[in-house]
Amino acid sequence: MGHVVIDVMPKTEILDPQGQAIAGALPRLGIDQFADVRQGKRFVLAVDGDVTQEHLAQARAAAEKMLSNPVIEDVVSVRVLEADGR
Amino acid sequence: MSDDQATMTTVLDTVDVAQTSPDAEQPWQELGLKQDEYKRIREILERRPTSAELAMYSVMWSEHCSYKSSKVHLRRFGDLPQETPRGKQLAGIGENAGVIDIGQGWAVTFKIESHNHPSYIEPYQGAATGVGGIVRDIMAMGARPIAIMDPLRFGRIDHPDTARVLPGIVAGVGGYGNCLGLPNIGGELVFDECYQGNPLVNALCVGSLRHEDLHLANASGVGNKIVLFGAKTGGDGIGGVSVLASETFDADGPTKRPAVQVGDPFAEKVLIECCLDLYHAGVVEGIQDLGGAGLSCATSELASAGDGGMSIELDRVPLRDSSLRAEEILMSESQERMMAVVAPAQLDAFLEITEKWDVEATVLGEVTDGEHLVITWHGETIVDVPPRSVAHDGPVYQRPMERPAYLEELQADSTARLDRPASDEELRAQLLQVLGSPNVCDKSWVTDQYDRYVRGNTAQAMPADAGIVRVDEESGLGVALATDCNGRFAKLDPYAGAQLALAEAYRNVATTGAQPLAVSDCLNFGSPEDPGVMWQFSQSVDGLTDACRELGIPVTGGNVSFYNQTGDTAIHPTPVIAVLGVLDDVSRHASSGWQQTGEPVYLLGEARDELDGSQWSAVVHQHLGGTPPQVDLRAEKGLAEALREAVAGGAISSAHDVSDGGLGVALAESAMAHDIGAVINLPGAAFVDLFSESTGRVVVTVPDGEGSSLEAACVRYDVPFAKIGVTGGDSLVITDRFEVPIADLRETHQATLPLALDGR
């Protein structure tokens, strides 16, 4: 079974309250090396057999039409999940 | 942003550069300025503007910020006496929000605004930031926000675009308001084809304060510091107000997608508490909110309200995105930011408080003894303008006006030609049809998503006629608020339509027993460049002004939203009117549902044969034509006085306004509230009695033995009354006509929204 991975991030110019909350909380745990945090989301779509170009095209359509809100988010990647999980 | 501007800013466009390059191409057109407006800026400055100045002028001179088309009309509100029935206004039109005295040392401030265009593009965030923005207006007056309301209007309930925008908008209003911990105490939900592609999202906030806490924002006092505090500045909503609120959408939907603002209600909650702390500690001269047009607006408005001089070091603004250019920082509409004027001696105390609340605060500059607002970027002057020329002396247009040609025909096409129900069975069926129609049906699908009781001061909220919140927990002093507008009436006659909206909101407040005090308005119209729309607008302002004068209540503020149209088709004129009233003790208010059996039911006011524009004509015949119901403001005033006296004297156990749908709907709603029916003997012709939307009517019930006090109050204030029945039973019985079990009323009333919005 193959997998397609879609990563979606809030547009860089858009406020990301969740990321800000994390950025604010990290130093309280002593993790203080990070200047900023932005939080996105990942979708993993499974297909029977290997991932084909057609699967990727459909995944891109899904990413644009449903998995992201194009007004405030960018689809940053749509790619095949490698066997080693990368 | 255009390429022009990008190339222009590779070299910083300072005032010096502008002086030596008078002929440089500037993207004034892309920024929404007209040629003569650009020319005027050049005249004011006696040189070409820098790109930063151009950015400021373009957002501040946009329709949304400058009111350039509406200003000449809105001035008429200023001619009204600036006092309420309880005394002088503490702050009026022109401030962030009007402030009125409600007695016992308390004041309230309230305002209604639109966030229509952003909500169409991004429903959730658009609606959420609409709530956030109006709440900051209230905070800027020194008040604690205590409740919100949201009148919403959408296209047809079964249209796919309604399914796209409605859930997001409702969730956005709820999400932001609930996270802020503010009760949502009412509003409206209206569906009409005319709002297809132009949903209206209006938001109201009310806040309370002690008289001594009133703060008017202005930058005076040379040497006082200008402090920006709250969220960092990002690229959100750059040019949002000018682009979004001043453009007509193409028929195919939004093609422009400017960066929308994303709100953070938790940050705003902290800001509320921080601001109140700052006020109480006495460490601020004034606070200004940052809304549309961001820093351009805040700096120029603060400076013009003071003595004019201010210097700002723009590079000190804390940024979320370090690549932002100066013009973008000036135009950014990042949310949850405020600007304070602080005396130097208070600065340490100020910063101590912001630090306590974990709110970032940065001194950007100070009040100067000059007359210009001067903004620098890494030491170089990029803005040097008379602030009033940006904030107040924008263009003012006397737009052409013309009574629309279609109106003659529309008004001639009355409901007289429509078939009326021929049998009692049909009468019953049509009552149920109207009761279950989208504009009359149960709105819980929406209101259940809102926290209505948080903070523990809500005495009444939807589906009541008016929301009530307590202001003083000791004495029970509180306010009642209602918002109303029937766009169908306004389409038929915009003058009467505005008065009818006011009359209904006024009456809704009065049904609780409150004394109506003041008005805030959100005037939603089509394009001001259409003479027909401009005529509607002017008529509505006239109607509202005349009615306020008659009722003795001032317009304390509000907002105008133009360009609500798709192609050539404008929305119905929709002057949403909010009325605020005061209750000396909120525990003594009347609500709309029947609570006891065996109580006499009275109808105050009289029904005339007025079906034009009614829900019946819309629902049963899909008809709109004729002339709206007659307005009688003297009668409304008498009715309000009688209600107030009767509620205070304990002569009323429930009171419910008769409006959308008519008496039949009002009776059904009162019965459904607590499962108590009634036997009703209609005083006149059954159809007219049940479906007419004549104004000035209220259904009341009277506790045992109080009938004569109510009647005496009615006689005293010249209010016609008729005893029309008695409560009891589990049906609504219209004697000799028909009856409907309450269970059936409820089933019809509750089925509509879930079916349309959830498919079940």
Coordinates of C-alpha atoms in Angstrom, one line a residue, chain B residues 126-412:
Chain B
G126 CA -14.1 37.6 8.8
A127 CA -16.9 37.2 11.3
A128 CA -14.6 36.5 14.2
T129 CA -12.5 39.7 13.5
G130 CA -15.7 41.6 13.1
V131 CA -16.5 40.8 16.7
G132 CA -12.9 41.5 17.8
G133 CA -13.0 44.9 16.1
I134 CA -16.2 46.2 17.7
V135 CA -15.1 44.9 21.1
R136 CA -11.9 47.0 20.8
D137 CA -13.9 50.1 20.0
I138 CA -15.7 49.7 23.3
M139 CA -12.5 49.1 25.2
A140 CA -11.1 52.3 23.7
M141 CA -13.7 54.2 25.6
G142 CA -12.5 52.9 29.0
A143 CA -15.4 50.5 29.3
R144 CA -15.6 46.8 30.1
P145 CA -17.3 45.0 27.2
I146 CA -20.3 43.1 28.7
A147 CA -22.2 41.7 25.8
I148 CA -22.4 41.3 22.0
M149 CA -25.1 40.9 19.4
D150 CA -24.9 39.9 15.8
P151 CA -27.5 40.7 13.1
L152 CA -26.7 38.3 10.2
R153 CA -28.2 38.3 6.7
F154 CA -27.8 35.6 4.0
G155 CA -29.0 34.7 0.6
R156 CA -31.6 32.0 0.0
I157 CA -31.5 29.3 2.7
D158 CA -31.2 26.6 0.1
H159 CA -28.5 28.2 -2.0
P160 CA -25.1 26.5 -2.1
D161 CA -23.3 29.7 -1.2
T162 CA -25.4 30.1 1.9
A163 CA -24.2 26.7 2.9
R164 CA -20.6 27.9 2.3
V165 CA -20.7 31.1 4.3
L166 CA -23.4 30.6 7.0
P167 CA -21.8 27.9 9.1
G168 CA -18.4 29.6 9.1
I169 CA -19.8 33.0 9.9
V170 CA -21.9 31.6 12.8
A171 CA -18.9 29.6 14.1
G172 CA -16.7 32.7 13.8
V173 CA -19.0 34.9 15.8
G174 CA -19.4 32.1 18.4
G175 CA -15.8 31.1 18.4
Y176 CA -14.4 34.6 19.0
G177 CA -17.2 35.7 21.4
N178 CA -17.2 32.5 23.4
C179 CA -13.4 32.6 23.8
L180 CA -13.6 36.2 25.0
G181 CA -16.1 35.2 27.6
L182 CA -18.8 37.6 26.3
P183 CA -22.4 36.7 26.2
N184 CA -24.2 37.0 22.9
I185 CA -27.6 38.3 23.8
G186 CA -29.3 38.6 20.5
G187 CA -29.3 39.7 16.9
E188 CA -31.1 38.7 13.8
L189 CA -31.0 35.9 11.2
V190 CA -32.5 36.9 7.8
F191 CA -32.5 35.1 4.5
D192 CA -33.3 36.9 1.3
E193 CA -32.2 36.4 -2.3
C194 CA -30.9 40.0 -2.3
Y195 CA -28.0 39.0 0.1
Q196 CA -26.8 36.3 -2.2
G197 CA -23.1 37.0 -2.7
N198 CA -23.4 39.9 -0.2
P199 CA -24.0 38.4 3.2
L200 CA -24.3 41.0 6.0
V201 CA -22.4 40.4 9.1
N202 CA -23.0 43.2 11.6
A203 CA -21.7 43.0 15.2
L204 CA -22.7 45.1 18.2
C205 CA -20.8 45.4 21.5
V206 CA -22.0 47.1 24.7
G207 CA -19.7 48.0 27.5
S208 CA -20.2 49.5 30.9
L209 CA -18.1 52.0 32.9
R210 CA -18.2 54.3 35.8
H211 CA -18.5 58.0 34.8
E212 CA -15.0 58.7 36.1
D213 CA -13.4 56.0 33.9
L214 CA -14.5 57.6 30.6
H215 CA -11.4 58.1 28.5
L216 CA -11.4 60.0 25.2
A217 CA -8.4 59.1 23.0
N218 CA -6.4 62.1 21.8
A219 CA -2.7 62.9 21.6
S220 CA -2.1 66.1 23.5
G221 CA 0.5 67.1 25.9
V222 CA 3.9 67.7 24.3
G223 CA 6.3 64.9 25.3
N224 CA 3.7 62.3 26.0
K225 CA 4.7 58.9 24.7
I226 CA 2.9 57.0 22.0
V227 CA 2.9 53.3 22.9
L228 CA 1.8 50.5 20.7
F229 CA 0.7 47.4 22.6
G230 CA -0.8 44.0 22.0
A231 CA 0.0 41.6 19.1
K232 CA 2.9 41.9 16.7
T233 CA 2.3 43.4 13.3
G234 CA 2.1 41.1 10.4
G235 CA 1.0 41.2 6.8
D236 CA -2.7 40.6 7.6
G237 CA -5.4 42.4 5.7
I238 CA -3.1 44.9 4.1
G239 CA -5.5 47.3 2.4
G240 CA -8.3 45.3 3.7
V241 CA -10.7 48.1 4.4
S242 CA -10.0 50.0 1.2
V243 CA -9.9 47.0 -1.0
L244 CA -12.6 44.9 0.6
A245 CA -15.2 47.4 1.7
S246 CA -14.9 49.7 -1.2
E247 CA -15.1 47.3 -4.1
T248 CA -18.0 45.5 -5.7
F249 CA -17.5 41.8 -6.1
D250 CA -17.7 40.3 -9.6
A251 CA -20.7 38.1 -10.2
D252 CA -18.4 35.0 -10.2
G253 CA -17.3 35.6 -6.7
P254 CA -14.1 37.0 -5.2
T255 CA -11.2 37.3 -7.6
K256 CA -9.2 39.5 -5.3
R257 CA -7.8 37.6 -2.4
P258 CA -6.0 40.0 -0.1
A259 CA -4.5 38.6 3.0
V260 CA -7.4 38.3 5.4
Q261 CA -6.9 39.0 9.1
V262 CA -6.8 36.1 11.5
G263 CA -8.0 36.9 15.0
D264 CA -6.8 35.5 18.4
P265 CA -9.6 35.9 20.9
F266 CA -7.3 34.9 23.8
A267 CA -4.9 37.7 23.0
E268 CA -7.9 40.1 22.9
K269 CA -9.2 38.8 26.3
V270 CA -5.8 39.6 27.8
L271 CA -5.9 43.0 26.1
I272 CA -9.3 43.8 27.7
E273 CA -8.1 43.1 31.2
C274 CA -4.8 44.9 30.5
C275 CA -6.6 48.0 29.3
L276 CA -9.0 48.1 32.2
D277 CA -6.0 47.7 34.5
L278 CA -4.3 50.6 32.8
Y279 CA -7.3 52.8 33.1
H280 CA -7.8 52.0 36.7
A281 CA -4.2 52.7 37.6
G282 CA -4.6 56.1 35.9
V283 CA -1.5 55.7 33.8
V284 CA -2.9 56.5 30.3
E285 CA -4.1 59.7 28.8
G286 CA -6.1 57.8 26.2
I287 CA -6.2 54.6 24.3
Q288 CA -7.1 54.2 20.6
D289 CA -7.9 50.8 19.0
L290 CA -6.3 49.7 15.8
G291 CA -8.9 48.4 13.4
G292 CA -9.3 49.2 9.7
A293 CA -6.3 51.0 8.3
G294 CA -4.2 50.0 11.3
L295 CA -1.4 52.4 12.3
S296 CA -2.3 54.9 9.5
C297 CA -5.6 55.4 11.2
A298 CA -4.5 55.3 14.8
T299 CA -1.7 57.7 14.4
S300 CA -3.5 60.2 12.3
E301 CA -6.7 60.1 14.3
L302 CA -4.9 60.4 17.7
A303 CA -2.8 63.3 16.4
S304 CA -5.7 65.2 14.9
A305 CA -7.8 64.7 18.1
G306 CA -4.9 66.3 20.0
D307 CA -2.9 69.3 18.9
G308 CA -1.6 67.8 15.7
G309 CA 2.1 67.2 16.4
M310 CA 3.4 63.6 16.7
S311 CA 6.6 61.8 15.8
I312 CA 6.7 58.1 15.2
E313 CA 9.7 55.8 14.6
L314 CA 8.1 53.2 12.5
D315 CA 11.0 50.8 12.6
R316 CA 10.3 50.2 16.3
V317 CA 7.0 48.4 15.5
P318 CA 7.4 44.8 16.6
L319 CA 7.0 42.6 13.5
R320 CA 5.8 39.1 13.0
D321 CA 7.4 39.1 9.5
S322 CA 10.6 41.1 9.3
S323 CA 10.3 41.5 5.5
L324 CA 7.4 43.9 5.8
R325 CA 8.0 47.3 4.2
A326 CA 7.2 50.6 5.8
E327 CA 4.0 51.1 3.7
E328 CA 2.8 47.6 4.6
I329 CA 3.4 48.2 8.3
L330 CA 1.3 51.4 8.1
M331 CA -1.5 49.6 6.3
S332 CA -1.5 46.3 8.1
E333 CA -4.7 45.3 9.9
S334 CA -3.2 42.8 12.3
Q335 CA -5.7 42.3 15.1
E336 CA -5.5 42.7 18.8
R337 CA -3.4 45.9 18.9
M338 CA -4.0 49.1 20.7
M339 CA -2.2 52.4 20.9
A340 CA -1.9 54.5 24.1
V341 CA -0.8 58.0 24.9
V342 CA 1.2 58.0 28.1
A343 CA 2.7 60.8 30.2
P344 CA 6.5 60.2 30.5
A345 CA 6.2 60.1 34.3
Q346 CA 3.7 57.2 34.0
L347 CA 5.6 55.2 31.4
D348 CA 7.3 52.9 33.9
A349 CA 4.0 52.1 35.7
F350 CA 2.4 51.6 32.3
L351 CA 5.0 49.1 31.2
E352 CA 4.9 47.3 34.5
I353 CA 1.2 46.6 33.9
T354 CA 1.6 45.5 30.3
E355 CA 4.4 43.2 31.4
K356 CA 2.2 41.7 34.1
W357 CA -0.3 40.8 31.4
D358 CA 2.4 39.5 29.2
V359 CA 1.4 42.1 26.6
E360 CA 4.2 43.4 24.4
A361 CA 4.4 47.2 24.6
T362 CA 6.7 49.5 22.6
V363 CA 7.2 53.2 22.7
L364 CA 6.9 54.3 19.1
G365 CA 7.3 58.1 19.5
E366 CA 5.8 61.1 21.2
V367 CA 3.5 64.1 21.0
T368 CA 5.4 67.1 19.6
D369 CA 4.8 70.8 19.5
G370 CA 4.7 70.8 15.7
E371 CA 1.6 70.5 13.6
H372 CA 2.6 67.5 11.5
L373 CA 2.6 63.8 12.0
V374 CA 6.1 62.8 11.2
I375 CA 7.0 59.2 10.7
T376 CA 10.6 58.0 10.3
W377 CA 12.1 54.7 9.1
H378 CA 15.6 54.1 10.4
G379 CA 16.1 57.7 10.9
E380 CA 14.8 58.9 7.6
T381 CA 11.6 60.8 7.3
I382 CA 9.1 58.9 5.2
V383 CA 5.9 60.7 6.3
D384 CA 5.4 64.4 7.1
V385 CA 1.7 65.3 6.9
P386 CA -0.9 67.4 8.6
P387 CA -2.7 64.6 10.4
R388 CA -6.2 66.2 9.9
S389 CA -5.7 66.0 6.1
V390 CA -5.3 62.2 6.5
A391 CA -7.9 61.5 9.1
H392 CA -10.7 64.1 8.6
D393 CA -10.2 66.2 5.6
G394 CA -10.6 63.5 3.1
P395 CA -12.7 63.9 0.0
V396 CA -16.4 64.5 0.5
Y397 CA -18.8 63.7 -2.3
Q398 CA -22.2 65.0 -3.0
R399 CA -23.1 61.9 -5.0
P400 CA -25.9 62.2 -7.5
M401 CA -29.2 60.9 -6.2
E402 CA -32.3 59.8 -8.0
R403 CA -35.4 58.0 -6.9
P404 CA -35.2 54.7 -8.7
A405 CA -37.5 54.3 -11.7
Y406 CA -38.7 50.9 -10.6
L407 CA -40.2 52.2 -7.4
E408 CA -43.4 53.5 -9.0
E409 CA -44.2 50.1 -10.4
L410 CA -43.1 48.3 -7.3
Q411 CA -45.3 50.4 -5.0
A412 CA -48.2 50.0 -7.3

